[in-house]
Amino acid sequence: MRRTVFNEDHEAFRETLRAFIEAEVVPVHDEWFAAGQVPREFYYKLAELGLFGINVPEEFGGAGLDTHKFEAVQYEETARAGVSFGGSGVHVLLALPYIKMLATDEQKKRYLEKFVSAEEMWALAMTEPGTGSDLAGMKTTAKLSEDGTHYVLNGSKTFITGGVHADRVIVCARTAAPTAEDRRFGISLFAVDTKSEGYSIGRKLDKLGLKTSDTAELAFVDVKVPVEDLLGEENKGFYYLGSNLPSERWGIAYGAYAQAKAAVRFAKEYVQDRTVFGKTVASFQNTKFELAACQAEVDAAEAVVDRALEALDAGELTAAEAASAKLFTTEVAHRVIDKCLQLHGGYGFMNEYPIARLYADNRVNRIYGGTSEVMKMIIAKDMGL
């Protein structure tokens, strides 16, 4: 079936991005994998390519577009090549929407030009040890000083993607106690400068997958955050977070689809080249049937993410629709990648093969951005159950 979500501009971008990946990423990606992160300098190359400014208004150095389709192309091309751009996805997909939605004109002037140029890389810090998906249960606090010039931030965060390289982090913290009627009340968002005294990076976490993406623990001990770095209104942070979750979950859904599509490509190439019992693995009926079933699942996932992409760009993607897309495509990717690894035999278990890394990277898709179980709760509630 012919896809209709992309036009000539997107395809031209795809060609440019593919060439960039082949020249700048593929030759050194094994080094990044071993190091557990990409070099900070790499983000300047992404900025020069224009990746950080696509959805930033022109007056701040961006292209002024309002679409996620270029991000979709990036998901496809990185997965196709079996590489990663590290934690840079958080910079654009997670942090930028909050800046655009909540920042004042004065804040946008301070933040966005540095955002586009990669002078300041951003991350988002929501999750805390012991709270997981229960954001309303967070313990990190931000108390307004007596003179009203700054907040004093105390607490900790974990699983923060991009946390090692980040120059600013959007930190969620309690500025008021929850009420009896609403335990979500009292959370605020702050654009915290990581050079602030009392701000520290704990462990760079050793993950099962996503090895080139720096993920860290963060700690705050009496960190002074100027009132000028409060994003939006006090105590409304939980509702701001909720408004951006559909786009975050779309991103995970699309990334999972792109991984499944890449897995089929890797497996197809492998079985056509690999010979056993005097025949290519591709010539066996079981191989054909397994890959055909995988392709059918990828086709279905493609239809789901394309529909969600169009709805997201139109501003019409609901929380339940995003949850449904994430649930479906991450489960599809889980099945497809597992089957494609199986077709590699023992070599599928070796990290030198992209299918092995893809298998490990994919597992988190059913956990972060809300677990599959949380997605089912959202969908069931929307069904009136």
Coordinates of N, CA and C in Angstrom, one line a residue, residues 76-305:
E76 N 12.6 6.3 11.6 CA 12.7 5.2 10.6 C 14.2 5.0 10.1
E77 N 14.9 6.2 9.9 CA 16.2 6.1 9.4 C 17.2 5.6 10.4
T78 N 17.1 6.0 11.7 CA 18.0 5.5 12.7 C 17.8 4.0 12.9
A79 N 16.5 3.6 12.9 CA 16.3 2.1 13.1 C 16.8 1.3 11.9
R80 N 16.6 1.9 10.7 CA 17.0 1.2 9.5 C 18.5 0.9 9.5
A81 N 19.3 1.9 10.1 CA 20.7 1.8 10.1 C 21.2 1.1 11.4
G82 N 20.3 0.8 12.3 CA 20.7 0.1 13.5 C 21.5 1.0 14.4
V83 N 21.2 2.3 14.4 CA 22.0 3.3 15.2 C 21.1 4.1 16.1
S84 N 21.7 5.0 16.9 CA 20.9 5.9 17.8 C 21.6 7.2 17.8
F85 N 20.8 8.3 18.1 CA 21.4 9.6 18.3 C 21.5 9.9 19.7
G86 N 21.6 8.9 20.6 CA 21.7 9.1 22.0 C 20.5 9.7 22.6
G87 N 20.6 10.6 23.6 CA 19.5 11.2 24.3 C 18.9 12.4 23.6
S88 N 19.2 12.7 22.4 CA 18.8 13.9 21.7 C 17.3 13.9 21.4
G89 N 16.7 12.7 21.4 CA 15.2 12.6 21.2 C 14.4 13.3 22.2
V90 N 14.9 13.2 23.5 CA 14.2 13.9 24.6 C 14.2 15.4 24.4
H91 N 15.3 15.9 23.9 CA 15.5 17.3 23.7 C 14.4 17.9 22.8
V92 N 14.0 17.2 21.8 CA 13.0 17.7 20.8 C 11.6 17.2 21.2
L93 N 11.5 15.9 21.4 CA 10.1 15.3 21.5 C 9.5 15.6 22.9
L94 N 10.3 15.6 23.9 CA 9.8 15.8 25.3 C 9.9 17.3 25.8
A95 N 11.1 17.8 25.7 CA 11.3 19.2 26.3 C 10.7 20.3 25.5
L96 N 10.9 20.3 24.2 CA 10.4 21.4 23.3 C 9.0 21.7 23.5
P97 N 8.1 20.7 23.5 CA 6.6 21.1 23.6 C 6.3 21.9 24.9
Y98 N 7.0 21.6 26.0 CA 6.8 22.4 27.2 C 7.2 23.8 27.1
I99 N 8.4 24.0 26.4 CA 8.9 25.3 26.2 C 7.9 26.1 25.4
K100 N 7.5 25.5 24.3 CA 6.6 26.2 23.4 C 5.2 26.5 24.0
M101 N 4.8 25.6 24.8 CA 3.4 25.7 25.5 C 3.4 26.7 26.7
L102 N 4.5 26.6 27.5 CA 4.5 27.3 28.8 C 5.4 28.5 28.9
A103 N 6.5 28.6 28.1 CA 7.4 29.6 28.3 C 6.8 31.0 28.0
T104 N 7.2 32.0 28.7 CA 6.8 33.4 28.4 C 7.7 33.8 27.2
D105 N 7.4 35.0 26.6 CA 8.2 35.5 25.6 C 9.7 35.7 26.0
E106 N 9.8 36.2 27.2 CA 11.1 36.4 27.8 C 11.9 35.1 27.9
Q107 N 11.2 34.1 28.4 CA 11.9 32.8 28.5 C 12.2 32.2 27.2
K108 N 11.3 32.3 26.2 CA 11.6 31.8 24.9 C 12.9 32.5 24.3
K109 N 13.1 33.7 24.5 CA 14.2 34.4 24.1 C 15.5 33.9 24.7
R110 N 15.4 33.6 26.0 CA 16.6 33.0 26.7 C 16.9 31.6 26.3
Y111 N 15.8 30.8 26.1 CA 16.0 29.4 25.9 C 16.2 28.9 24.5
L112 N 15.4 29.4 23.6 CA 15.2 28.7 22.3 C 16.4 28.8 21.3
E113 N 17.1 29.9 21.3 CA 18.2 30.0 20.4 C 19.3 29.1 20.8
K114 N 19.5 28.9 22.1 CA 20.5 28.0 22.6 C 20.0 26.5 22.4
F115 N 18.7 26.4 22.4 CA 18.1 25.0 22.2 C 18.4 24.6 20.8
V116 N 18.2 25.5 19.8 CA 18.3 25.2 18.4 C 19.8 24.9 18.1
S117 N 20.7 25.6 18.7 CA 22.1 25.5 18.3 C 22.8 24.4 19.1
A118 N 22.1 23.7 20.1 CA 22.7 22.7 20.9 C 23.6 23.2 22.0
E119 N 23.7 24.6 22.1 CA 24.5 25.2 23.2 C 23.9 24.7 24.5
E120 N 22.6 24.6 24.6 CA 21.9 24.0 25.8 C 21.1 22.8 25.3
M121 N 21.5 21.6 25.8 CA 20.7 20.4 25.6 C 19.7 20.3 26.8
W122 N 18.5 19.8 26.5 CA 17.4 19.8 27.5 C 17.0 18.3 27.8
A123 N 16.6 18.1 29.0 CA 16.0 16.8 29.4 C 14.8 17.0 30.3
L124 N 14.1 16.0 30.6 CA 12.8 16.1 31.4 C 13.0 15.1 32.5
A125 N 12.7 15.6 33.7 CA 12.9 14.8 34.9 C 11.6 14.7 35.7
M126 N 10.9 13.6 35.5 CA 9.6 13.3 36.1 C 9.8 12.2 37.2
T127 N 10.3 11.0 36.7 CA 10.3 9.8 37.5 C 11.2 9.9 38.8
E128 N 10.7 9.4 39.9 CA 11.5 9.3 41.1 C 11.6 7.9 41.6
P129 N 12.7 7.6 42.4 CA 12.8 6.3 42.9 C 11.5 5.9 43.8
G130 N 10.9 4.8 43.5 CA 9.8 4.4 44.3 C 8.4 4.8 43.8
T131 N 8.4 5.7 42.8 CA 7.1 6.2 42.4 C 6.7 5.7 41.0
G132 N 7.6 5.4 40.1 CA 7.3 4.9 38.8 C 6.3 5.7 38.0
S133 N 5.2 5.1 37.6 CA 4.2 5.8 36.8 C 3.3 6.7 37.7
D134 N 3.4 6.6 39.0 CA 2.6 7.4 39.9 C 3.2 8.8 40.1
L135 N 3.0 9.6 39.1 CA 3.6 11.0 39.2 C 3.1 11.8 40.3
A136 N 1.9 11.6 40.7 CA 1.3 12.3 41.8 C 1.9 12.0 43.1
G137 N 2.7 10.9 43.2 CA 3.3 10.5 44.4 C 4.7 11.1 44.6
M138 N 5.2 12.0 43.7 CA 6.5 12.5 43.8 C 6.8 13.2 45.1
K139 N 8.1 13.2 45.5 CA 8.5 13.7 46.8 C 9.4 15.0 46.6
T140 N 9.9 15.2 45.5 CA 10.8 16.3 45.3 C 10.0 17.6 45.5
T141 N 10.6 18.5 46.2 CA 9.9 19.8 46.6 C 10.7 21.0 46.1
A142 N 9.9 22.1 45.9 CA 10.5 23.4 45.5 C 9.7 24.4 46.3
K143 N 10.4 25.0 47.3 CA 9.8 26.0 48.2 C 10.3 27.4 47.9
L144 N 9.3 28.3 47.8 CA 9.6 29.7 47.4 C 10.4 30.3 48.6
S145 N 11.4 31.1 48.3 CA 12.2 31.7 49.3 C 11.4 32.9 49.9
E146 N 11.9 33.3 51.1 CA 11.1 34.4 51.8 C 11.1 35.7 51.0
D147 N 12.2 35.9 50.3 CA 12.2 37.2 49.5 C 11.5 37.0 48.1
G148 N 11.1 35.8 47.8 CA 10.3 35.6 46.6 C 11.1 35.7 45.3
T149 N 12.5 35.5 45.4 CA 13.3 35.6 44.2 C 13.6 34.3 43.6
H150 N 13.5 33.2 44.4 CA 13.9 31.9 43.9 C 13.2 30.8 44.7
Y151 N 13.2 29.6 44.1 CA 12.7 28.4 44.7 C 13.9 27.6 45.2
V152 N 13.7 26.9 46.3 CA 14.8 26.0 46.8 C 14.3 24.5 46.5
L153 N 15.1 23.9 45.7 CA 14.7 22.6 45.1 C 15.5 21.5 45.9
N154 N 14.7 20.5 46.4 CA 15.3 19.3 47.1 C 14.7 18.0 46.6
G155 N 15.4 17.0 46.4 CA 14.9 15.7 46.0 C 15.8 15.0 45.1
S156 N 15.2 14.0 44.4 CA 16.0 13.2 43.4 C 15.1 12.7 42.3
K157 N 15.7 12.3 41.2 CA 15.0 11.8 40.1 C 15.8 10.6 39.5
T158 N 15.2 9.7 38.8 CA 15.9 8.5 38.3 C 15.4 8.2 36.9
F159 N 16.1 7.4 36.1 CA 15.8 7.0 34.8 C 15.7 8.3 33.8
I160 N 16.5 9.3 34.0 CA 16.4 10.5 33.2 C 17.3 10.4 32.0
T161 N 16.6 10.2 30.9 CA 17.3 10.1 29.6 C 17.8 11.4 29.2
G162 N 19.1 11.4 28.7 CA 19.8 12.6 28.4 C 20.3 13.4 29.6
G163 N 20.2 12.8 30.8 CA 20.5 13.4 32.0 C 22.0 13.7 32.2
V164 N 22.9 13.0 31.6 CA 24.3 13.2 31.7 C 24.7 14.4 30.9
H165 N 24.3 14.6 29.7 CA 24.7 15.7 28.8 C 23.8 16.9 29.0
A166 N 22.8 16.9 29.7 CA 21.8 18.0 29.8 C 22.4 19.2 30.4
D167 N 22.1 20.4 29.8 CA 22.5 21.7 30.3 C 21.3 22.3 31.1
R168 N 20.1 22.0 30.7 CA 18.9 22.4 31.4 C 18.0 21.2 31.5
V169 N 17.3 21.0 32.6 CA 16.4 19.9 32.8 C 15.1 20.5 33.3
I170 N 14.0 20.1 32.7 CA 12.6 20.4 33.2 C 12.3 19.5 34.4
V171 N 12.4 20.0 35.5 CA 12.2 19.2 36.8 C 10.8 19.4 37.3
C172 N 10.1 18.3 37.6 CA 8.8 18.4 38.2 C 9.0 18.3 39.7
A173 N 8.4 19.2 40.4 CA 8.5 19.2 41.9 C 7.3 19.7 42.6
R174 N 7.1 19.3 43.8 CA 5.9 19.8 44.6 C 6.2 21.2 45.2
T175 N 5.3 22.1 44.8 CA 5.3 23.4 45.4 C 4.1 23.6 46.4
A176 N 3.3 22.6 46.5 CA 2.2 22.6 47.5 C 1.8 21.2 47.7
A177 N 1.2 21.0 48.9 CA 0.7 19.7 49.2 C -0.6 19.3 48.4
P178 N -0.8 18.0 48.1 CA -2.0 17.6 47.4 C -3.2 17.9 48.3
T179 N -4.3 18.1 47.7 CA -5.6 18.3 48.4 C -6.3 16.9 48.6
A180 N -7.3 16.9 49.5 CA -8.0 15.7 49.7 C -8.8 15.3 48.5
E181 N -9.2 16.4 47.7 CA -10.0 16.1 46.5 C -9.1 15.8 45.3
D182 N -7.9 16.3 45.3 CA -7.0 16.1 44.1 C -5.6 15.9 44.5
R183 N -5.1 14.7 44.5 CA -3.7 14.4 44.9 C -2.7 14.9 43.8
R184 N -3.3 15.3 42.6 CA -2.4 15.7 41.5 C -2.0 17.2 41.7
F185 N -2.8 17.9 42.5 CA -2.5 19.3 42.7 C -1.2 19.5 43.4
G186 N -0.6 20.7 43.1 CA 0.6 21.1 43.8 C 2.0 20.8 43.1
I187 N 1.9 20.3 41.9 CA 3.2 20.0 41.2 C 3.5 21.2 40.2
S188 N 4.7 21.6 40.1 CA 5.1 22.7 39.2 C 6.3 22.2 38.4
L189 N 6.6 23.0 37.3 CA 7.7 22.6 36.4 C 8.7 23.8 36.4
F190 N 10.0 23.4 36.4 CA 11.1 24.3 36.5 C 12.1 24.0 35.4
A191 N 12.6 25.0 34.7 CA 13.7 24.8 33.8 C 15.0 25.0 34.6
V192 N 15.6 24.0 35.1 CA 16.7 24.0 36.0 C 18.1 24.0 35.3
D193 N 18.9 25.0 35.6 CA 20.3 25.0 35.0 C 21.1 24.0 35.7
T194 N 21.7 23.0 35.0 CA 22.4 21.9 35.6 C 23.8 22.4 36.2
K195 N 24.1 23.6 36.0 CA 25.4 24.1 36.6 C 25.1 24.7 38.0
S196 N 23.9 24.7 38.4 CA 23.5 25.3 39.7 C 24.1 24.6 40.8
E197 N 24.5 25.3 41.9 CA 25.1 24.7 43.1 C 24.1 23.8 43.7
G198 N 24.5 22.6 44.1 CA 23.6 21.7 44.8 C 23.0 20.7 43.8
Y199 N 23.1 20.9 42.5 CA 22.6 20.0 41.5 C 23.7 19.0 41.2
S200 N 23.4 17.7 41.2 CA 24.4 16.7 40.9 C 23.9 15.6 40.1
I201 N 24.8 15.0 39.3 CA 24.4 13.8 38.5 C 25.0 12.6 39.3
G202 N 24.1 11.6 39.6 CA 24.5 10.4 40.3 C 25.0 9.4 39.3
R203 N 24.6 8.2 39.4 CA 25.1 7.1 38.5 C 24.6 7.3 37.1
K204 N 25.5 7.1 36.1 CA 25.0 6.9 34.7 C 24.6 5.4 34.7
L205 N 23.3 5.2 34.5 CA 22.7 3.9 34.7 C 23.1 2.9 33.6
D206 N 23.3 1.7 34.1 CA 23.7 0.6 33.1 C 22.5 -0.1 32.7
K207 N 22.0 0.1 31.5 CA 20.7 -0.4 31.1 C 20.9 -1.7 30.3
L208 N 19.8 -2.4 30.2 CA 19.7 -3.6 29.3 C 20.0 -3.2 27.9
G209 N 19.3 -2.2 27.4 CA 19.4 -1.7 26.0 C 19.6 -0.2 26.0
L210 N 19.4 0.4 24.8 CA 19.6 1.8 24.6 C 21.0 2.3 25.1
K211 N 22.0 1.5 24.8 CA 23.3 1.7 25.4 C 23.9 3.1 25.0
T212 N 23.6 3.6 23.9 CA 24.2 4.9 23.5 C 23.5 6.1 24.1
S213 N 22.4 5.8 24.8 CA 21.5 6.9 25.3 C 21.9 7.1 26.8
D214 N 22.4 8.3 27.1 CA 22.9 8.5 28.5 C 21.6 8.7 29.4
T215 N 21.6 7.8 30.5 CA 20.4 7.8 31.4 C 21.0 7.9 32.8
A216 N 20.5 8.8 33.6 CA 21.1 9.1 34.9 C 20.2 9.3 36.0
E217 N 20.8 9.2 37.2 CA 20.1 9.6 38.4 C 20.5 11.1 38.7
L218 N 19.5 11.9 39.2 CA 19.8 13.3 39.5 C 19.5 13.6 40.9
A219 N 20.2 14.4 41.6 CA 19.9 14.8 42.9 C 20.0 16.3 43.1
F220 N 19.1 16.9 44.0 CA 19.0 18.3 44.2 C 19.1 18.6 45.7
V221 N 20.1 19.3 46.1 CA 20.3 19.7 47.5 C 20.3 21.2 47.6
D222 N 19.2 21.8 48.0 CA 19.1 23.2 48.2 C 19.5 24.0 46.9
V223 N 19.0 23.5 45.8 CA 19.3 24.1 44.5 C 18.4 25.4 44.4
K224 N 19.1 26.5 44.1 CA 18.3 27.7 44.0 C 17.9 27.9 42.5
V225 N 16.6 27.9 42.3 CA 16.0 28.1 40.9 C 15.3 29.4 40.9
P226 N 15.8 30.4 40.1 CA 15.2 31.7 39.9 C 13.7 31.6 39.6
V227 N 12.9 32.5 40.1 CA 11.5 32.4 39.8 C 11.2 32.6 38.3
E228 N 12.2 33.2 37.6 CA 12.1 33.4 36.2 C 12.2 32.1 35.4
D229 N 12.6 31.0 36.1 CA 12.7 29.7 35.4 C 11.5 28.8 35.8
L230 N 10.5 29.3 36.4 CA 9.2 28.6 36.6 C 8.5 28.5 35.2
L231 N 8.1 27.3 34.8 CA 7.4 27.1 33.5 C 5.9 27.0 33.8
G232 N 5.2 27.9 33.2 CA 3.7 27.9 33.5 C 3.4 28.4 34.8
E233 N 2.2 28.0 35.3 CA 1.7 28.5 36.6 C 2.1 27.5 37.7
E234 N 2.2 28.0 38.9 CA 2.5 27.1 40.0 C 1.3 26.1 40.2
N235 N 1.7 24.9 40.6 CA 0.7 23.9 41.0 C -0.1 23.2 39.9
K236 N 0.2 23.6 38.7 CA -0.6 23.0 37.6 C 0.3 22.1 36.7
G237 N 1.4 21.7 37.2 CA 2.4 20.9 36.4 C 1.8 19.6 36.0
F238 N 1.0 18.9 36.8 CA 0.5 17.6 36.5 C -0.3 17.7 35.2
Y239 N -1.1 18.7 35.1 CA -2.0 18.8 34.0 C -1.2 19.2 32.7
Y240 N -0.1 20.0 32.9 CA 0.7 20.3 31.8 C 1.4 19.0 31.3
L241 N 1.8 18.1 32.2 CA 2.4 16.8 31.8 C 1.4 16.0 31.0
G242 N 0.2 16.0 31.5 CA -0.8 15.2 30.9 C -1.1 15.6 29.4
S243 N -1.0 16.9 29.2 CA -1.3 17.4 27.9 C -0.3 17.0 26.8
N244 N 1.0 16.7 27.3 CA 2.0 16.3 26.3 C 2.2 14.8 26.2
L245 N 1.5 14.0 27.1 CA 1.7 12.6 27.0 C 1.3 11.9 25.7
P246 N 0.2 12.4 25.1 CA -0.1 11.8 23.8 C 1.0 11.9 22.8
S247 N 1.7 13.0 22.7 CA 2.8 13.1 21.7 C 4.0 12.2 22.1
E248 N 4.2 12.2 23.4 CA 5.3 11.3 23.9 C 5.0 9.9 23.6
R249 N 3.8 9.4 23.8 CA 3.4 8.0 23.5 C 3.4 7.7 22.1
W250 N 3.0 8.7 21.3 CA 3.1 8.5 19.8 C 4.5 8.3 19.4
G251 N 5.5 9.0 20.0 CA 6.9 8.9 19.7 C 7.4 7.5 20.0
I252 N 6.9 6.9 21.1 CA 7.3 5.6 21.5 C 6.7 4.6 20.5
A253 N 5.4 4.8 20.2 CA 4.7 3.9 19.2 C 5.4 3.9 17.9
Y254 N 5.8 5.1 17.4 CA 6.4 5.2 16.1 C 7.8 4.6 16.1
G255 N 8.5 4.8 17.2 CA 9.8 4.2 17.3 C 9.8 2.7 17.3
A256 N 8.8 2.1 18.0 CA 8.6 0.7 18.0 C 8.3 0.1 16.6
Y257 N 7.4 0.8 15.9 CA 7.1 0.4 14.5 C 8.3 0.4 13.7
A258 N 9.1 1.5 13.8 CA 10.3 1.6 13.0 C 11.3 0.5 13.3
Q259 N 11.4 0.1 14.6 CA 12.3 -1.0 15.0 C 11.8 -2.3 14.4
A260 N 10.5 -2.5 14.4 CA 10.0 -3.8 13.9 C 10.2 -3.9 12.4
K261 N 10.0 -2.7 11.7 CA 10.3 -2.7 10.3 C 11.7 -3.0 10.0
A262 N 12.6 -2.4 10.8 CA 14.1 -2.6 10.6 C 14.4 -4.1 10.8
A263 N 13.8 -4.7 11.8 CA 14.1 -6.1 12.2 C 13.8 -7.0 11.0
V264 N 12.6 -6.8 10.3 CA 12.3 -7.6 9.2 C 13.4 -7.4 8.1
R265 N 13.8 -6.2 7.9 CA 14.9 -6.0 6.9 C 16.1 -6.7 7.3
F266 N 16.6 -6.6 8.5 CA 17.8 -7.3 8.9 C 17.7 -8.8 8.8
A267 N 16.5 -9.4 9.2 CA 16.3 -10.8 9.1 C 16.2 -11.3 7.6
K268 N 15.6 -10.5 6.8 CA 15.5 -10.9 5.4 C 16.9 -10.9 4.7
E269 N 17.7 -9.9 5.0 CA 19.0 -9.9 4.4 C 19.8 -11.1 4.9
Y270 N 19.7 -11.4 6.2 CA 20.5 -12.4 6.8 C 20.1 -13.8 6.2
V271 N 18.8 -14.1 6.2 CA 18.4 -15.4 5.7 C 18.7 -15.6 4.2
Q272 N 18.7 -14.5 3.5 CA 19.0 -14.7 2.1 C 20.5 -15.0 1.9
D273 N 21.3 -14.6 2.8 CA 22.8 -14.8 2.7 C 23.3 -16.0 3.4
R274 N 22.6 -16.4 4.5 CA 23.1 -17.5 5.3 C 22.7 -18.9 4.7
T275 N 23.6 -19.8 4.7 CA 23.4 -21.1 4.1 C 23.5 -22.2 5.2
V276 N 22.5 -23.1 5.2 CA 22.5 -24.3 6.1 C 22.0 -25.5 5.3
F277 N 22.6 -26.6 5.5 CA 22.2 -27.9 4.8 C 22.2 -27.7 3.3
G278 N 23.1 -26.9 2.8 CA 23.3 -26.7 1.4 C 22.3 -25.7 0.8
K279 N 21.5 -25.1 1.6 CA 20.4 -24.2 1.1 C 20.4 -22.9 1.9
T280 N 20.0 -21.8 1.3 CA 19.8 -20.6 2.0 C 18.7 -20.8 3.0
V281 N 18.8 -20.1 4.2 CA 17.8 -20.1 5.2 C 16.5 -19.6 4.6
A282 N 16.6 -18.6 3.7 CA 15.4 -18.0 3.1 C 14.6 -19.0 2.3
S283 N 15.2 -20.1 1.8 CA 14.5 -21.1 1.0 C 13.5 -22.0 1.7
F284 N 13.7 -22.1 3.1 CA 12.8 -22.9 3.8 C 11.4 -22.3 4.0
Q285 N 10.4 -23.2 4.0 CA 9.1 -22.7 4.1 C 8.8 -22.0 5.4
N286 N 9.4 -22.5 6.5 CA 9.2 -21.9 7.8 C 9.7 -20.5 7.8
T287 N 10.9 -20.2 7.2 CA 11.4 -18.9 7.1 C 10.5 -18.0 6.4
K288 N 10.0 -18.4 5.3 CA 9.1 -17.6 4.5 C 7.8 -17.2 5.2
F289 N 7.2 -18.3 5.9 CA 6.0 -18.0 6.7 C 6.2 -17.1 7.9
E290 N 7.3 -17.3 8.5 CA 7.6 -16.4 9.7 C 7.8 -15.0 9.3
L291 N 8.6 -14.7 8.2 CA 8.8 -13.4 7.8 C 7.5 -12.8 7.1
A292 N 6.7 -13.6 6.5 CA 5.5 -13.1 5.9 C 4.6 -12.6 7.1
A293 N 4.5 -13.4 8.1 CA 3.7 -13.0 9.3 C 4.2 -11.8 9.9
C294 N 5.5 -11.6 10.0 CA 6.1 -10.4 10.6 C 5.8 -9.2 9.7
Q295 N 5.9 -9.4 8.4 CA 5.6 -8.3 7.5 C 4.1 -7.8 7.6
A296 N 3.2 -8.8 7.8 CA 1.8 -8.4 7.9 C 1.6 -7.6 9.2
E297 N 2.3 -8.0 10.3 CA 2.2 -7.2 11.5 C 2.8 -5.8 11.4
V298 N 3.9 -5.7 10.7 CA 4.5 -4.4 10.5 C 3.6 -3.5 9.6
D299 N 2.9 -4.1 8.6 CA 2.0 -3.3 7.8 C 0.8 -2.8 8.7
A300 N 0.3 -3.6 9.6 CA -0.8 -3.1 10.5 C -0.3 -2.0 11.4
A301 N 0.9 -2.2 11.9 CA 1.5 -1.2 12.8 C 1.7 0.1 12.1
E302 N 2.1 0.0 10.8 CA 2.4 1.2 10.0 C 1.1 2.0 9.8
A303 N 0.0 1.3 9.6 CA -1.3 2.0 9.5 C -1.7 2.7 10.7
V304 N -1.4 2.0 11.9 CA -1.8 2.6 13.2 C -1.0 3.9 13.4
V305 N 0.3 3.8 13.2 CA 1.2 5.0 13.6 C 1.0 6.1 12.6

